XYZ file of N, CA and C in Angstrom:
321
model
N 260.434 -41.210 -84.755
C 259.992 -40.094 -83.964
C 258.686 -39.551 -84.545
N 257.640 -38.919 -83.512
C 256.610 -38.628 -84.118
C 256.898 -37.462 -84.302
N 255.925 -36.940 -85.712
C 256.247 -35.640 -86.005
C 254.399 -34.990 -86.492
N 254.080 -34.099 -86.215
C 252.718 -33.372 -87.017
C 253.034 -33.446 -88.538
N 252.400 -33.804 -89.060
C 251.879 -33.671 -90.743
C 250.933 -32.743 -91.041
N 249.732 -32.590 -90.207
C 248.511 -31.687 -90.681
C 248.042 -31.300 -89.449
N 248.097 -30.250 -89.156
C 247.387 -29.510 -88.026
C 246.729 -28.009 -88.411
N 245.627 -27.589 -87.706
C 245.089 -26.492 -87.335
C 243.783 -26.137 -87.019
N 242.797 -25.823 -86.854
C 242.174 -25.636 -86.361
C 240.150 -25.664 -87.628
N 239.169 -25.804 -87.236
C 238.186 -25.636 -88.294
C 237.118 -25.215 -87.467
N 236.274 -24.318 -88.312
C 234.913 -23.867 -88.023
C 233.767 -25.114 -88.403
N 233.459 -25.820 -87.498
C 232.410 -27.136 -87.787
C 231.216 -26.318 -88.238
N 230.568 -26.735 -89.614
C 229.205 -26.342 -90.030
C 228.459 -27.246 -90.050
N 227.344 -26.957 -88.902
C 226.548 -28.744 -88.878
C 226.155 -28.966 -89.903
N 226.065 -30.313 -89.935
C 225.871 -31.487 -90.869
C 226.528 -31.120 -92.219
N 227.822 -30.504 -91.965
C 228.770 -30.642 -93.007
C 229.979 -31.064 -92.774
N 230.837 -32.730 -93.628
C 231.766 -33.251 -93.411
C 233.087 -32.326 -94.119
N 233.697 -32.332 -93.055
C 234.806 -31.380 -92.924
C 236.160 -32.225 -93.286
N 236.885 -32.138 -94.696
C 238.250 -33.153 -94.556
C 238.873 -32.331 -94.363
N 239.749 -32.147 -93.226
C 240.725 -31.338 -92.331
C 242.197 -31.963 -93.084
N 242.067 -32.604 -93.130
C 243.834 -33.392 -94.011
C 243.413 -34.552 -95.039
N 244.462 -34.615 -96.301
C 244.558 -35.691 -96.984
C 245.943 -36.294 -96.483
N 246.445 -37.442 -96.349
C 247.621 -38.170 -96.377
C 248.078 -38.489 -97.642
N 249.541 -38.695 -98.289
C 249.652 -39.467 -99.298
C 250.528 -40.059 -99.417
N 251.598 -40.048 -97.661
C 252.610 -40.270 -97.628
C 252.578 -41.970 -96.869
N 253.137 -42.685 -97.482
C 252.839 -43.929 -96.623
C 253.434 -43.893 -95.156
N 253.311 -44.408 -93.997
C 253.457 -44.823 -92.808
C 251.852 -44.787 -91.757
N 252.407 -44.911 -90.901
C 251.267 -44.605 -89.775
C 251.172 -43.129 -89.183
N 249.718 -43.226 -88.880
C 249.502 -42.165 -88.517
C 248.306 -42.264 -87.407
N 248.370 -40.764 -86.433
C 247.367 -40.859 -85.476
C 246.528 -39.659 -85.488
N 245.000 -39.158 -85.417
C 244.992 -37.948 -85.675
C 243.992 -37.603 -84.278
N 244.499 -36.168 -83.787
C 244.289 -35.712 -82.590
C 242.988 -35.002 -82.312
N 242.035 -34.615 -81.577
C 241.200 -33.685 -81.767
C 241.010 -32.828 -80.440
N 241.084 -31.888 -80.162
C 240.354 -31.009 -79.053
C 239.329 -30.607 -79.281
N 238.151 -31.456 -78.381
C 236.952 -31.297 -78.186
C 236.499 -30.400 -76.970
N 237.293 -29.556 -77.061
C 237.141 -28.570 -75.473
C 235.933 -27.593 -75.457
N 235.330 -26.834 -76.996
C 234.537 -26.446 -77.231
C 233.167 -27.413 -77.149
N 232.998 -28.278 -77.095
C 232.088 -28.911 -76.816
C 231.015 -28.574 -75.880
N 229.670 -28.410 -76.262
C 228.733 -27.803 -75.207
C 227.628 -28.829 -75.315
N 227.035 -28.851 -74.261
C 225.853 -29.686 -74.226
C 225.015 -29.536 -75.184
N 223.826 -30.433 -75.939
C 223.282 -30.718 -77.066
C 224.408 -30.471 -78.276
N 225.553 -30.493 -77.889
C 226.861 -30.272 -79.415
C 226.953 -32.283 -79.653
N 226.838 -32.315 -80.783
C 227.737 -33.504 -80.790
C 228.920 -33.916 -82.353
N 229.520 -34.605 -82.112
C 230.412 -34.640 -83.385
C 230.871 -35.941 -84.047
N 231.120 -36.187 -84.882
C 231.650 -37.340 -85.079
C 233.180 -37.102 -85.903
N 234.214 -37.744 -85.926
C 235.291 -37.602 -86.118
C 235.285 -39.147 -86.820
N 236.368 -39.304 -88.377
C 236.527 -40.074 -89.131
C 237.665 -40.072 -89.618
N 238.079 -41.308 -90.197
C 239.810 -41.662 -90.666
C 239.117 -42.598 -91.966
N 239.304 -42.283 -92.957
C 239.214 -43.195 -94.261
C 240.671 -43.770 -95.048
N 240.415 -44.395 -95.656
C 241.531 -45.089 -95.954
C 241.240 -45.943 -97.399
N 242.161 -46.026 -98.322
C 242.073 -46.785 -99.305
C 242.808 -47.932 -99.363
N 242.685 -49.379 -99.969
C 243.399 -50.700 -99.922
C 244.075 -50.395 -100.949
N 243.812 -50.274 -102.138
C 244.685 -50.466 -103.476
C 244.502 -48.796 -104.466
N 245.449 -48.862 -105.122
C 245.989 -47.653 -105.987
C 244.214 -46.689 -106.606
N 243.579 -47.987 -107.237
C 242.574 -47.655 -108.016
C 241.100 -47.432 -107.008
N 241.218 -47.688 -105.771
C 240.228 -47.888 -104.485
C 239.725 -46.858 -104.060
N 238.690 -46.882 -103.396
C 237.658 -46.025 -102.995
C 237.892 -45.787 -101.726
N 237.953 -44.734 -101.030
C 238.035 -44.408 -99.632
C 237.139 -44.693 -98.721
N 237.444 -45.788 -97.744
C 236.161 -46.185 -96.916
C 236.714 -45.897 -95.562
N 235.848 -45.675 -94.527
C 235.945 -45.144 -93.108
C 236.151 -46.275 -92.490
N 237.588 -46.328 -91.959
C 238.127 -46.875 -91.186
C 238.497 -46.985 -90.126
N 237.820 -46.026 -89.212
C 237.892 -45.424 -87.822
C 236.451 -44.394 -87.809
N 235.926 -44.508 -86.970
C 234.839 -43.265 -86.404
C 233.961 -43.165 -84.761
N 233.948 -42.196 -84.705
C 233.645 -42.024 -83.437
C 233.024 -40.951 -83.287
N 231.872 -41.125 -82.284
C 230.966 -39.855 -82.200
C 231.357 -39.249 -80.791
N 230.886 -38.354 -80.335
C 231.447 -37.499 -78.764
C 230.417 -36.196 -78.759
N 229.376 -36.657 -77.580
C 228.456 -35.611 -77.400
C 228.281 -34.974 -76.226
N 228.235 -33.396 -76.145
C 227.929 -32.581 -74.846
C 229.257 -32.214 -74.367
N 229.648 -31.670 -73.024
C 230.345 -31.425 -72.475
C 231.408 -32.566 -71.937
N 232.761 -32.771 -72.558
C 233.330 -33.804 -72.630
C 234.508 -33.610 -71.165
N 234.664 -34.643 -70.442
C 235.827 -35.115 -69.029
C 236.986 -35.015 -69.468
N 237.671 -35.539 -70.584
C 238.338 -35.360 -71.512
C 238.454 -34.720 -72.573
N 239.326 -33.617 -72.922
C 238.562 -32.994 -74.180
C 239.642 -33.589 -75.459
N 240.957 -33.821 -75.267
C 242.025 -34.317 -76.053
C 241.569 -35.900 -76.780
N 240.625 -36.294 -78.091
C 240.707 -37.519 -77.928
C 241.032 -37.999 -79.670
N 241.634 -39.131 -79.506
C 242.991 -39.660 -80.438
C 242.349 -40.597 -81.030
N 242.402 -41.178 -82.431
C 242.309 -41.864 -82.947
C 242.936 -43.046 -82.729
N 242.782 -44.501 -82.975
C 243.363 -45.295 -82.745
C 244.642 -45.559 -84.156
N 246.074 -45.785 -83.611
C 247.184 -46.108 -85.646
C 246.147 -46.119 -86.579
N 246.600 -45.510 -87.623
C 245.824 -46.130 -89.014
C 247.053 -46.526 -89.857
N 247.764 -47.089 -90.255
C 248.346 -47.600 -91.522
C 247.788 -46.920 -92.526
N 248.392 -46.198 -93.756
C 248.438 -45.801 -94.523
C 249.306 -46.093 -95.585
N 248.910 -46.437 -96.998
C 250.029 -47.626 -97.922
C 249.439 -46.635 -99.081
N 248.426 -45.885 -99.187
C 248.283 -45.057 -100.577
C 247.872 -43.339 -100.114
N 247.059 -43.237 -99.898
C 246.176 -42.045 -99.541
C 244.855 -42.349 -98.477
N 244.829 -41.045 -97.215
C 243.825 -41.732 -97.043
C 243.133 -40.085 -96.075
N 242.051 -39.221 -95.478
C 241.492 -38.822 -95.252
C 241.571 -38.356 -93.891
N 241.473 -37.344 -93.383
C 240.598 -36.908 -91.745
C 239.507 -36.252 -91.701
N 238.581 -36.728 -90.899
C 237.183 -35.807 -91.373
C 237.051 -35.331 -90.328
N 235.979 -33.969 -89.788
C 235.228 -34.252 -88.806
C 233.655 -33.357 -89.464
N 233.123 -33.553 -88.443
C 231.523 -33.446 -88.699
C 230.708 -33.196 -87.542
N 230.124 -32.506 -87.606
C 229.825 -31.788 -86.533
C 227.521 -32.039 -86.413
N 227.386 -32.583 -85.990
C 226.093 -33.381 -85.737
C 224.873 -32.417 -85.728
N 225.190 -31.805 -84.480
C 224.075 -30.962 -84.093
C 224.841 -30.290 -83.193
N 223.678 -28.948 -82.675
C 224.076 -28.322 -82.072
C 224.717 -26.593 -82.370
N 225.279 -26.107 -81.640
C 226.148 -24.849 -82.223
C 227.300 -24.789 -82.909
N 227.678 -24.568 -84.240
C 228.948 -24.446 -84.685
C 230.161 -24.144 -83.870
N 230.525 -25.217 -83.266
C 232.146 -24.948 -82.671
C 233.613 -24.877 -83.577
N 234.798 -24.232 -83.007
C 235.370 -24.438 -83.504
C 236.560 -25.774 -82.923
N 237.210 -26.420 -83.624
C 238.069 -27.085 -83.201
C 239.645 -27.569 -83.603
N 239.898 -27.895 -82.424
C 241.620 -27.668 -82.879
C 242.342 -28.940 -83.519
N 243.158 -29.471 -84.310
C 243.409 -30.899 -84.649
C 244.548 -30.951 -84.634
N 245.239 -31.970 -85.144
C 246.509 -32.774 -85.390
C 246.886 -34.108 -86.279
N 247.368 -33.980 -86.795
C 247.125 -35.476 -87.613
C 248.755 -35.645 -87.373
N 249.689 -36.698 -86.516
C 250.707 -36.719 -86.049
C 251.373 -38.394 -86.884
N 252.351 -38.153 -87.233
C 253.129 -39.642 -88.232
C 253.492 -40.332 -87.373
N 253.736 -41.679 -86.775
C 253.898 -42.505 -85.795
C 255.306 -43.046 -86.369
């Protein structure tokens, strides 16, 4: 059953990467974003990092950018597998400091 692990909400400061959750629990996971604040010239990028082994470096394993006034504002990361520790970012590009709402949900 899916359940939330890390949720709530952040003040995006452009061009500052925001880690909204650490993981450390192994399974899968999916992490959510409401991009509803989104305004034209806004754009963002949203990230999932992940480590291979105990002693490993966290590398971005998912990312995605989303600019202006979005058709969809709910948008999901694709599973990540998680076997040590691993990251949610978001980052906020340009534009006006929005705020936004998240979820990081256990599969």
């Amino acid at each position: 059953m899916a359940s939330s692990v890390i949720a709530g909400s952040v003040i995006a400061v452009v061009n500052t990467n925001h880690i909204i959750g650490t993981i450390v629990t192994a399974g899968g996971y999916v992490a959510k974003f409401d991009l509803g604040s989104l305004q034209n010239g806004d754009e963002v990028e949203l990230r999932f990092a992940d480590t291979c082994s105990a002693a490993g470096t966290l590398s971005v394993v998912y990312s995605a950018s989303y600019a202006h006034v979005q058709g969809t504002q709910i948008k999901t990361s694709p599973p990540v597998v998680v076997t040590r520790s691993a990251q949610v970012m978001i980052k906020q590009i340009s534009g006006t400091s929005r705020t936004f709402n998240f979820d990081v949900v256990s599969i």
